[in-house]
Every structure is written in C-alpha cells, then in structure tokens.
Amino acid sequence: MRAAEILARDGPNVLSPPKETPEIIKFLKQMIGGFSSLLWAGAVLCFIAYLIEFSKDKSASLDNLYLGGVLIVVVILTGMFAYYQEAKSTNIIASFTKMIPRNALVIRNGEKYEIPAEHLVLGDIVEIKGGDQIPADIRILTSQGCKVDNSSLTGESEPQFRSCEVTHENPLESKNIGFYSTTCLEGTATGMVINTGDRTVIGRIASLASSVGHEKTPIAIEIEHFVHIVAGVAVSIGIVFFIIAICMKYRVLDAVIFLIGIILANVPEGLVAAVTVSLSLTAKRMAKKNCLVKNLEAVETLGSTSIICSDKTGTLTQNRMTVAHLWFDNEIYQADTSENQKDQIFDQSSATWTSLSKIVMLCNRAEFKSGQESVPIMKKIVMGDASEAALLKFSEVVMGDVIERRKKNRKVVEIPFNSVNKFQLSIHETDDPNDKRFLLVMKGAPERILEKCSTIMINGQEQPLDESSVKAFQDAYMELGGLGERVLGFCHLYLPEDEFPDNYSFDVESMNFPTSDLCFVGLISLIDPPRSTVPDAVIKCRSAGIKVIMVTGDHPITAKAIARSVGIISANSETVEDIAKRLKIPVEKVNKREAKAAVVSGMELKEMSPEQLDELLANHTEIVFARTSPQQKLVIVEGCQRQNAIVAVTGDGVNDSPALKKADIGIAMGCAGSDAAKIAADMVLLDDNFSSIVTGIEEGRLIFDNLKKIIAFTLTKNIAELIPFLIFIIAGVPLPIGTIAILFIDLGTDIIPSIALAYEKAESDIMNRKPRHKKKDRLVNHQLALYSYLQIGILQSVGGFFAYFTVYTVQGFKPDLLLYLRPLWENDSLNDLEDSYGQEWTKYQRQYLEWTGYTAYFVAVMVQQIADVIIRKTRINSVFQQGLFRNKYIWVGIASQIIIAVILSSGFGSIPVLNFTTLRIQYWFVAVPYAIVIWLYDEFRKLLVRHYPGSWWDKTMYY
Amino acid sequence: MARGKAKEEGSWKKFIWNSEKKEFLGRTGGSWFKILLFYLIFYGCLAGIFIGTIQVMLLTISEFQPKYQDRVAPPGLTQVPQIQKTEISFRPSDPPSFSAYVVSLNRFLEKYTEGAQKDDLEFEDCGDVPSDYKERGDYNNEQGKKRVCRFRREWLGNCSGILDETFGYSSGKPCIIIKLNRVLGFKPKPPKNDSLEKDLMMRYNPYVLPVHCTGKREDDKDKVGIVEYFGLGGYSGFPLQYYPYYGKLLQPKYLQPLLAVQFTNLTTDTEVRIECKAYGENIGYSEKDRFQGRFDVKFEIKSS
C-alpha cells in the first residue's frame, strides 16, 4: 500500500526518455520543410488564379482549383510518407530498448516478490546476486562477496567490492552504494533503495547528456544545400519569366499560371521520398550487418566519417581475458587468441607442459555454470574472475573435461588469492592410484612465485634455479609485461609421502605445509585479445583515409600493445618514447614531428591546452588515449571536430553519453552498452564489433554516391519539364506538357527507378579514397547540376519537343504553323482554326490534340528517363563495366515506368483533369533515337573522363 | 572522389568578381571561353540533331494529306459572326451595337462575291441543285491544282448582304451563316430518309446534309419564332457536290458551302438560346465539344 503511494508520488523507476518533439510538430515540420514550401506557394497561387478567374466569370474552368488541390495532396502525402519513414526507424530503436525486461527481487512485508524494476520505490529492500543489474541506487545492507562493475559509470574496469561500511563521504566513492544500471558480478547483497528513476546518479548524468547540443547531420546540410539550389533556380526562373510574360503583354493571370508551371516543373516532388526510401533501405541493410541506425540521416554521416574514436574493451577486443603466451622450458610460446582458440599450436610434448597444465587446471577456483553441456566452450558462462575463467577455458580447450580431471585430483585444501599474499595455492591428491603423494600447486604474481622457488623445471627435469635461469625468467617476464599482458607464475611441489601421509590434516591457518623451495614451472600471460576481424577493419579504415583513435581507460602499456596488434599503431611507426629509447636520448630532445604515433594518458590530456590537443591531433596519425575518464572523451571529440573532421565515437557507459551526443555520429554498443548510451547514440552496434563500424562506413559512402546518382537522375527531367513552359511563353506554341503530367512524371514514373539506383553497387573500391570533405565534396556540385540541367536535361527536352511536334504534324499542324499560334489556339470562341492542310478545328478538338501532345511529351520524357536511369548507374565507369543486369531493381524500375505510362495512356488517364489521351503505338518510340543519343553521349563522357583524368573534361564533366 | 573544383567560401561580391584570381562568377576568362565554346558546340550539335530528326519526320508526312484525322473529324459546325461566348446581343435601332457582326459577316463573305470567283481555271460551276460528291482524283498534284465549285453569294438571299447590308440586324431579324468545318477528304453522309424528324423530312434531299436550328431548351422553342434558311437550291443544308475537300495546297480557293439562317420573329428583350445541328450518318456530337456537328448561340434583341 505504502509502496503504491510512493510510486504515485515519485513516478516509476525508469529514466525518463529525452524530451521528444511532439509528434504533431514533427509531422508539420515534414509538411513545410524543403520543397514543400514551394509547393504550398504553388497551391496558393493556383487558388488565387482560380479566384481571379472566378470573380470575372462564374463559369471559370476548375483546372486551377483542381491543380491547387492536387498540389496540397502531394505535399501532404509526401510529408506523411517522410514522417512515416522517420517514425518507423525511431520505432526500431524503441522496441530494441524494450527488449530487455527487468525484474527485481524485492522484500515487502517480509515476503519476497519479483516485480518489474520500474515499480520499485524508495525504501524497498532488494536482493541482488551475481549477474543481476542493480535495479535502482541502493545502500548495501548485507553483502556476501558482492562485486560490482561500475565501468559504465566511473570508467573503472576492475570489479569493485561492495560492503555495508561507509568508506567515503562522496557516495560515488563509497563502497556501500550500488548504482542503478551497474551490474553485480558475483556474490549476493541486499540493499535499500535510496534513489529511483531520474533521481539516480545515472539518471542525473543522462539528463545532462540530453542538454549537449546535437549538430545537424552532414546529409541534412547537403540536402538543404541542394534544396536551396533548386529553389533558387525555380524562383529566379519563375520571376524572370513572370516579368517576361508581363512584358509580352500576357494577362497577369496567365503570368501567374506560368509561374505555377515553372515552379512545379522545377521542384523534384518525388525526390525527398526517394531519398528517404534509399536511406531507410540502406539502414535496413546496415541493420543486417549489425549496425542499427536510429536516425536515417546517420547512415550517410557514417560514410563521411573521418575520425573514429573507439573504445578498446569489447569493441576492439573480445572483452574477455584469454591466454596469450606461455613460457616454459626457457621459451615463449604463443597461444591462439582468436575467438574460438581452436588452433593451439605450441609444443605440448614437453613434460614441463604436462606439469604446467596440471597446475593451471587444478589451481583454479573458476567453474562452468551448470547446464551448458551443448554450449561451445568459449561461449560457456564461467563463475569466477576473468583471469581464472580464461585459464579454465584454456585448459578445457587444450586438455578437455577439466571438471572430471579435477574430480580425479581431489582438492584437499586451498588458499584463495588475496592481495596480501598475491598467490593462490591448493593441495590435491594425484590421479595416479600408485602415487600417494600430495601435489601442491601455486600460482600468482611471477616475482612472488619465483621467491618461493629453489628449482625450475626444464624439459620435465628439476634443475636448480641458478642465475642464468633467473635471468631467463626476468627477460620473459619483461617481454610479456611489455606486451601489456597480465603475467602469472606457476609452480608446484610433490609433498614427500613420508612427511605427508594420506591422512595428514592440512591446516590453512597455520600453513603446516611447505610454501618455499618449490619448483618453478612456467609463466602464462593473459590479455583481452583483439577481435580477429579488427586488424583488417583498421587497415580498411586506413586505406579509406579514416583515422582510428583508441580511447581507453586501460593502462598505456596494455593500450599500446593492443593498438599495435590491431594496427592502430602500425608496425613501423614509433611514439616519441620509442624514438627516445632507440636513440637513447631524453624524451624532450626527440623531434616530435618524427613520431607518427602517440600514446597519451589521461593525466597528460588533463594538462593539455586545447591548442596543444589540436596540435597533437593534427600531427600524429596514430593516437592512443589511455587511462582516460569518459569525461575526457568529450574533450577528445571536440578536439577532433575542431580539425573539421566528422567524428564517430563509440561508447557504452552512461557517462559516454555526452560524447556520443556531441560526436557527429555516436555509436553505442548493443550488448555492453547502457540504455543511456543507446539513447544518446545515433547508431547501435548490435555485435559491439569495431569491424561492423567499417562495414557501416562502406554502406554510408555507397549511399552518398548513390544519392548523387538519384539526384542527377531526378534533376535531369526537371529541365525537360521546365523548357516547355519557357518555349510556350516565348514562342507561343500550344503548351507541350501540362502540370498534371509533370506530377505524374515526378511522382509516378520516376519514383521506382530513382529508388532502384540506391541498390547500385560501388563503381570502384570506395574504401580506397579519402573521406569526403564536409565543405568541398558536396552532394550536389556544379558539375552535377550543369551536366544534368544543361546537357542531358536539354537533350531530353529536345527529344520531348520532337515527339510533341511529331504528334501535331501527323494530325495536321506542322511545326512552323505552331509558332505564335497560341492566341488563336487558346481562343475559346474560335472554333474553325485552320491547320497546315486547311482543315478547321474546333476549340475542343485542339484541346484534345493538346492533351495528345502532353501525352506524347510525357511518354518521350519517360522513354528518355529510361536511358537516363541506365546512364546514371555509373558516374565514371562504362555501364557495361558495371554490368547492365547486375542491379535487377533498375529493371523493375524501368518496367514500372513503362507500365505507369501505359496505364495512364490507355484509358485511366482520360478521366477528367488528368488529361492523358491514347497514343498510337508508333509514337511511343519517337524519342528512342534521343534516348540512344543520351546513352551514347554519356558513355562518351565517361570514356573521356576515364582516359584523361585531371583534364578540363574531367573537371567539368565528372560529377 | 572529390575532383570537382570547390567553391571558395566568400562573399557574393567576391564570387561575382574575384580580382585576385581574375575570376568572374568563379571562372576566369579562359575558363569561361572554354565552357561557352563547349556549350556552343554542344547545342550546335543538338540543334543539328533536332532539325535533322524534324526533317526526317516531315519526309514521312504527305504534303497533301494529313496522316491522321481522328482528332479533327467528325467536323465542327460553326457560325459567322463569331463572337465571344457565342452571344449575339444588339439593339436594332442602334447600328453601332451590331456593326461588329455586320463587319464580321461581310469580311467572311468577301470570298463568296462574284468577283472573287471569276477565274475559270480554279472555279467551276457545279449546278444550282444539290448533287452527288465530286471526286477529283488522288490527293496529289500530278494533275495540278484541283478546281473548286463556285458558291454564289446570292444564294444566301436575305442574308447575302446584297439586299440588306445589315444582314437583317437593323430590322431585328438577324442572320447568321453556318458552315461545316473543312476536313480534308471528308464526305458528309446525309441521314437516311426515315430517321429524320418531321419538319426536316419536308425539305429532304438525298444530296443535302440537313441543318436545323431550333430553341435549345423547351422554353426557348416558343421564343424562336420563324426561322428562314437560305442555301443552294433553297435547301437548309450543305449540298454534297462541294465535297470532298482536297486541302489548302490543291484547292487554295476552296469555298465551303454555306447556309444562312435568319430569325425573323425572335422574342425581344429576352435571352433566346438557339441550337443549330447538322444531321448525318458521319456527323457526331460530343458532350465535351459543343461545336461538333452542332452549336448553340444566344440572341438578345433589345427593343428599346
């Protein structure tokens, strides 16, 4: 009862989602953004034109009214479509975060209940155990070996003990507080809820994150740029011809109608929809490759990324300790650290290995969780700390059935690891029934282990530990430590049977057994190894001109070692420290410009001024930031952005979220990531794998190229739609194409082919070029605009006019007669207009012929757009190099063009207002020669561009 | 692959004329020259292709006969004078109120004056009674120009403008002249004798395409009064010997047969809507085209 009251007072125990723009505002934004405002203007002009006509004559034709209505419908439909697409992609992520239901074990009225975590209230007593996520901020009341992972909050990757003592005044530092959304790794605890929902520590950070401003995405900027170009062209041509029309003594009303036509012809109504669909198709494709994109525009942002700031743990590495090297018989062996560890190729024949493997197996408290028989070894869940788990899995892989073997070597007594002893010890019976001796096995910090040894095992033989073997040990230890690996020493001793008979009672407290003069067996080093796909991905990034910066909380040595092994620091580049060591000079004397690589610790970063950071980022190509706090990530991101770079940042912790927000593209980890990070991010990596980012980048670059093609394709026919109006005004011919037919091209025949271009494969290796420059490599550059508008567009118009003149000629109006015929042609009371043969036409007969002209022009544009979509498949390669049939969707698109045109021309289009007529079959082919010319001309263009790179032609004609 | 020249960031002024680089609108003189030359050549070629294809297309078209006539036939029926909204409104006592109609009629009938039809090489008499179609061979100029039938203005009687120069407008008995739109090679087929209404039957002739004018709506019909028709042989229609038409090239002086209609007893001071309709087997009417095979005209004679 009380709980319900508090729940009502405090609200549910969830982080409130970031403030959403109300749906209606989002919807309205789609309605007025971009071209919509131009279309609104067109619609308003239509209504004004109708009202003017209506005021003069009550029986005015309703065409303008209809057109205005159609325009509004178009705006609303495209707006709704864009809104729907946007909402759909937002929903993906929403459903994603909801996938993980959380329950909490709560004690109320002395009884345990399992309730959804969001129903927790202040003062509830909750129980947590290893593996649970802490459901709210709690004060620990009791604890049995409870360890938590606070890394998402504080960045400390080491598990932290939780107990019920207050150890610090600052709750963040105190050991008796468990934080919401951190996980309990092992042990159990009970605690009292002290904060819920947004009032938790995490909640406060999350609300901070949402206050960090988000920059406009590059593609949004590009599309805005493009809309400005088109709108500028539309409005200026519209106004120029409005003035011309007035000067030519057209009625103002007519001039307004021309203005509408010009605006309509200029605006690519279908483009926004095509772009949205293309982006969401790519988003879908990326989701299949484990990149879940929350914001559609982020698809392209990823493609223009020039710097990736990546976490180490979990993203570059497998996020589990793994045996990397072994040292025995005075030799270092390498273990397989790949994801399945199948290829353990080191020498396993030595007797030393037999002993070592026994120690590894026995001196280990970790166990597989039960009930995982069918799970592959590497995927099994292990109870125990990371190093022990690594050793357990390692021995399971190498020897098999560790549990059975452990049973055979029954454990008599053990001393667990502690930070004072720095070793772990256990005494076992042997599995040899004839051997009644006890076996003492020990592992721990190598120097501590060595202290306790007097002999060393070489090739199965115990030898005295002389200076040379100590030296060998030191070298091996140094070397492995230098690789950033955690090194453990192993030793053993067979207790003599006479002193320790099988009924001997060992006592841990008094240590009534020897712990010195043991036999040293070997070293094993552990590391969180890189994911096997990462080095390739890093190489790809490098060839793609993308700088990869590692940001980690780990120790610089470990960070550097991993950076080297994945190629973030390439094999032949050195840091300032490396050079100093090689040249044996002090670090200060090294010329910093010589060092390509840099490893910077969080402490150093703290003391840097922004200018120094800029210099660091600008002058080093390979940078590792170690020992950094998540807050410093934000500093690094801002530094990168000052370099004019487009920055992708990975993060999983809650306090990564400001950096994720600030970055051009924030990438949250799907598995390890906290909800706050996922909310702040633009993209979620479902498999936490760095190489997925690189595949994402590839897709992003591809879509940028393909968007260029889509826009080039779409813009072309805008000229073919515009020129008729201009010729109509200037040369006074009957109108070649009506506004409705234009809308049917823009929103009918052209839609599917333009979307199909999104499926086009890359022309060359897109990962071999530099990331695009934000300001220089525009989506729509002047080459694209000029080539589409002034060349192919004009060609198309000419083809359209050819078809138009043809249908007029075959019916009796030869081209020369049509010039300046408009005043007579459109005269409603002239019902006996003479054609070239002396035949007399009524107004409606002429009108019908005009519609036939519209249809012919429409079909001609459609036919030439088929050629256009084919040439737009490539920008530099020949279409034949690209493969004419590789992208099947193009052919679906072409089929759709033809089918829509046939439907319109055969009956359906003859319904009033649409004004399509049937066209004799042969006039469908009038524009085919022009389509062929378009194709040939573009092949010619590409040929010259390919053969004369850097030439005037290349610079002018390559878009 | 960024190979495009990037636009320099800068003010508009600098963009229009960059004195450092000697650039006008972002291009140097040489660059402008090259680009303009390119477009000159490009558009030159394009114009060539366009003119070429138009020429080829025209080659496939006969000079004498349009390829298709499905848009122009069945023909329209039109009247003279042609006025905005086909509304004839005038005051008999006030000549300026109908002078426009008179001018229009006179101008139209100029071709039909005797003086204009003198040349025997171009004109021939086709009789003053209706007769069958006059075929004049193929549609080409192998036999030179085709002759055309004379149509005498006098046949239009009261509406010829000879007797009454105001075509009856001054006396409140307005004339209009009706013609069937010229369609090359079109041979109007008169309707079968028995398919006609009674009052049309009376003036039936197998070689005449009958035309009849009456009130458009029921209440108009009483206001129309007496309608007088003046045409060849006194028939209210178009005699067939004037068909077919051989086109502007072969029959430049072709005179289509006319029918004058005079409304001698129109109710004054009210709008009277009159519909004139041609009847024939290949004459069609359309809801959308109010001038196909028929038309309507509104009269308003103001008495004072």
PDB file of C-alpha atoms in Angstrom, chain B residues 31-146:
ATOM      1  CA  SER B  31      37.608  29.112 -68.357  1.00  0.00           C
ATOM      2  CA  TRP B  32      34.510  30.989 -69.466  1.00  0.00           C
ATOM      3  CA  PHE B  33      35.665  30.863 -73.033  1.00  0.00           C
ATOM      4  CA  LYS B  34      36.201  27.117 -72.877  1.00  0.00           C
ATOM      5  CA  ILE B  35      32.907  26.393 -71.242  1.00  0.00           C
ATOM      6  CA  LEU B  36      30.978  28.654 -73.574  1.00  0.00           C
ATOM      7  CA  LEU B  37      32.711  27.158 -76.585  1.00  0.00           C
ATOM      8  CA  PHE B  38      31.811  23.724 -75.319  1.00  0.00           C
ATOM      9  CA  TYR B  39      28.177  24.610 -74.910  1.00  0.00           C
ATOM     10  CA  LEU B  40      28.154  26.329 -78.282  1.00  0.00           C
ATOM     11  CA  ILE B  41      29.361  23.141 -79.918  1.00  0.00           C
ATOM     12  CA  PHE B  42      27.080  21.004 -77.796  1.00  0.00           C
ATOM     13  CA  TYR B  43      23.976  22.991 -78.553  1.00  0.00           C
ATOM     14  CA  GLY B  44      25.040  23.317 -82.177  1.00  0.00           C
ATOM     15  CA  CYS B  45      25.134  19.560 -82.498  1.00  0.00           C
ATOM     16  CA  LEU B  46      21.880  19.293 -80.618  1.00  0.00           C
ATOM     17  CA  ALA B  47      20.188  21.773 -82.915  1.00  0.00           C
ATOM     18  CA  GLY B  48      21.524  19.784 -85.856  1.00  0.00           C
ATOM     19  CA  ILE B  49      20.101  16.572 -84.475  1.00  0.00           C
ATOM     20  CA  PHE B  50      16.778  18.250 -83.775  1.00  0.00           C
ATOM     21  CA  ILE B  51      16.446  19.802 -87.210  1.00  0.00           C
ATOM     22  CA  GLY B  52      17.592  16.550 -88.779  1.00  0.00           C
ATOM     23  CA  THR B  53      15.014  14.469 -86.982  1.00  0.00           C
ATOM     24  CA  ILE B  54      12.271  17.003 -87.669  1.00  0.00           C
ATOM     25  CA  GLN B  55      13.185  16.928 -91.361  1.00  0.00           C
ATOM     26  CA  VAL B  56      13.137  13.147 -91.412  1.00  0.00           C
ATOM     27  CA  MET B  57       9.800  13.204 -89.701  1.00  0.00           C
ATOM     28  CA  LEU B  58       8.418  15.702 -92.211  1.00  0.00           C
ATOM     29  CA  LEU B  59       9.610  13.460 -95.040  1.00  0.00           C
ATOM     30  CA  THR B  60       7.290  10.767 -93.832  1.00  0.00           C
ATOM     31  CA  ILE B  61       4.359  13.185 -93.996  1.00  0.00           C
ATOM     32  CA  SER B  62       2.444  13.876 -97.181  1.00  0.00           C
ATOM     33  CA  GLU B  63       2.117  17.487 -98.171  1.00  0.00           C
ATOM     34  CA  PHE B  64      -1.367  16.970 -99.432  1.00  0.00           C
ATOM     35  CA  GLN B  65      -2.993  14.826 -96.864  1.00  0.00           C
ATOM     36  CA  PRO B  66      -2.594  14.660 -93.090  1.00  0.00           C
ATOM     37  CA  LYS B  67      -1.550  11.316 -91.761  1.00  0.00           C
ATOM     38  CA  TYR B  68      -4.377  11.098 -89.261  1.00  0.00           C
ATOM     39  CA  GLN B  69      -7.686  12.900 -88.948  1.00  0.00           C
ATOM     40  CA  ASP B  70      -9.085  11.203 -85.912  1.00  0.00           C
ATOM     41  CA  ARG B  71      -8.816  14.392 -83.919  1.00  0.00           C
ATOM     42  CA  VAL B  72     -10.499  16.723 -86.437  1.00  0.00           C
ATOM     43  CA  ALA B  73     -13.343  14.512 -87.635  1.00  0.00           C
ATOM     44  CA  PRO B  74     -16.229  14.417 -87.214  1.00  0.00           C
ATOM     45  CA  PRO B  75     -16.189  18.057 -88.140  1.00  0.00           C
ATOM     46  CA  GLY B  76     -17.313  21.004 -86.133  1.00  0.00           C
ATOM     47  CA  LEU B  77     -20.260  23.184 -87.098  1.00  0.00           C
ATOM     48  CA  THR B  78     -19.539  26.868 -86.776  1.00  0.00           C
ATOM     49  CA  GLN B  79     -21.305  30.125 -87.402  1.00  0.00           C
ATOM     50  CA  VAL B  80     -20.467  33.579 -88.592  1.00  0.00           C
ATOM     51  CA  PRO B  81     -20.321  36.079 -86.933  1.00  0.00           C
ATOM     52  CA  GLN B  82     -18.073  34.529 -84.369  1.00  0.00           C
ATOM     53  CA  ILE B  83     -18.358  36.260 -81.082  1.00  0.00           C
ATOM     54  CA  GLN B  84     -17.178  35.837 -77.552  1.00  0.00           C
ATOM     55  CA  LYS B  85     -19.298  33.328 -75.711  1.00  0.00           C
ATOM     56  CA  THR B  86     -21.435  32.999 -78.861  1.00  0.00           C
ATOM     57  CA  GLU B  87     -23.761  35.646 -77.604  1.00  0.00           C
ATOM     58  CA  ILE B  88     -25.382  37.966 -80.095  1.00  0.00           C
ATOM     59  CA  SER B  89     -26.843  40.973 -78.366  1.00  0.00           C
ATOM     60  CA  PHE B  90     -27.866  44.169 -80.087  1.00  0.00           C
ATOM     61  CA  ARG B  91     -30.398  46.917 -80.413  1.00  0.00           C
ATOM     62  CA  PRO B  92     -31.869  47.241 -83.941  1.00  0.00           C
ATOM     63  CA  SER B  93     -32.221  50.969 -83.573  1.00  0.00           C
ATOM     64  CA  ASP B  94     -28.611  51.403 -82.612  1.00  0.00           C
ATOM     65  CA  PRO B  95     -26.276  50.495 -85.523  1.00  0.00           C
ATOM     66  CA  PRO B  96     -23.006  50.532 -83.504  1.00  0.00           C
ATOM     67  CA  SER B  97     -24.443  47.772 -81.327  1.00  0.00           C
ATOM     68  CA  PHE B  98     -24.436  45.358 -84.272  1.00  0.00           C
ATOM     69  CA  SER B  99     -21.809  46.792 -86.550  1.00  0.00           C
ATOM     70  CA  ALA B 100     -19.244  44.261 -85.363  1.00  0.00           C
ATOM     71  CA  TYR B 101     -21.471  41.434 -86.561  1.00  0.00           C
ATOM     72  CA  VAL B 102     -22.024  43.067 -89.909  1.00  0.00           C
ATOM     73  CA  VAL B 103     -18.308  43.648 -90.402  1.00  0.00           C
ATOM     74  CA  SER B 104     -17.595  40.069 -89.498  1.00  0.00           C
ATOM     75  CA  LEU B 105     -20.210  38.742 -91.926  1.00  0.00           C
ATOM     76  CA  ASN B 106     -19.059  40.991 -94.711  1.00  0.00           C
ATOM     77  CA  ARG B 107     -15.467  40.040 -94.267  1.00  0.00           C
ATOM     78  CA  PHE B 108     -16.350  36.400 -94.283  1.00  0.00           C
ATOM     79  CA  LEU B 109     -18.454  36.695 -97.419  1.00  0.00           C
ATOM     80  CA  GLU B 110     -15.822  38.579 -99.418  1.00  0.00           C
ATOM     81  CA  LYS B 111     -14.523  35.274-100.822  1.00  0.00           C
ATOM     82  CA  TYR B 112     -18.005  34.455-101.961  1.00  0.00           C
ATOM     83  CA  THR B 113     -18.540  37.568-104.097  1.00  0.00           C
ATOM     84  CA  GLU B 114     -18.808  37.003-107.744  1.00  0.00           C
ATOM     85  CA  GLY B 115     -15.647  38.947-108.472  1.00  0.00           C
ATOM     86  CA  ALA B 116     -13.581  36.585-106.382  1.00  0.00           C
ATOM     87  CA  GLN B 117     -14.759  33.524-108.281  1.00  0.00           C
ATOM     88  CA  LYS B 118     -14.123  34.578-111.830  1.00  0.00           C
ATOM     89  CA  ASP B 119     -11.044  32.506-112.659  1.00  0.00           C
ATOM     90  CA  ASP B 120     -12.259  29.532-114.654  1.00  0.00           C
ATOM     91  CA  LEU B 121      -9.023  27.688-114.092  1.00  0.00           C
ATOM     92  CA  GLU B 122      -9.791  27.476-110.420  1.00  0.00           C
ATOM     93  CA  PHE B 123     -13.532  27.593-110.294  1.00  0.00           C
ATOM     94  CA  GLU B 124     -16.256  25.633-111.943  1.00  0.00           C
ATOM     95  CA  ASP B 125     -19.980  25.653-111.739  1.00  0.00           C
ATOM     96  CA  CYS B 126     -21.403  22.687-110.006  1.00  0.00           C
ATOM     97  CA  GLY B 127     -25.025  23.400-110.702  1.00  0.00           C
ATOM     98  CA  ASP B 128     -27.570  25.098-108.547  1.00  0.00           C
ATOM     99  CA  VAL B 129     -29.294  21.967-107.393  1.00  0.00           C
ATOM    100  CA  PRO B 130     -27.701  19.583-104.924  1.00  0.00           C
ATOM    101  CA  SER B 131     -25.887  16.657-106.487  1.00  0.00           C
ATOM    102  CA  ASP B 132     -23.505  13.877-105.507  1.00  0.00           C
ATOM    103  CA  TYR B 133     -19.899  14.186-104.288  1.00  0.00           C
ATOM    104  CA  LYS B 134     -17.437  15.477-106.821  1.00  0.00           C
ATOM    105  CA  GLU B 135     -14.362  13.287-106.809  1.00  0.00           C
ATOM    106  CA  ARG B 136     -11.347  14.975-108.326  1.00  0.00           C
ATOM    107  CA  GLY B 137      -8.796  12.150-108.296  1.00  0.00           C
ATOM    108  CA  ASP B 138      -5.961  11.347-105.941  1.00  0.00           C
ATOM    109  CA  TYR B 139      -4.658  13.628-103.254  1.00  0.00           C
ATOM    110  CA  ASN B 140      -1.558  14.794-105.073  1.00  0.00           C
ATOM    111  CA  ASN B 141      -0.577  17.404-107.583  1.00  0.00           C
ATOM    112  CA  GLU B 142       0.049  15.143-110.540  1.00  0.00           C
ATOM    113  CA  GLN B 143      -2.854  16.773-112.329  1.00  0.00           C
ATOM    114  CA  GLY B 144      -2.026  20.176-110.952  1.00  0.00           C
ATOM    115  CA  LYS B 145      -4.416  22.080-108.769  1.00  0.00           C
ATOM    116  CA  LYS B 146      -7.964  20.894-108.390  1.00  0.00           C
TER     117      LYS B 146
END
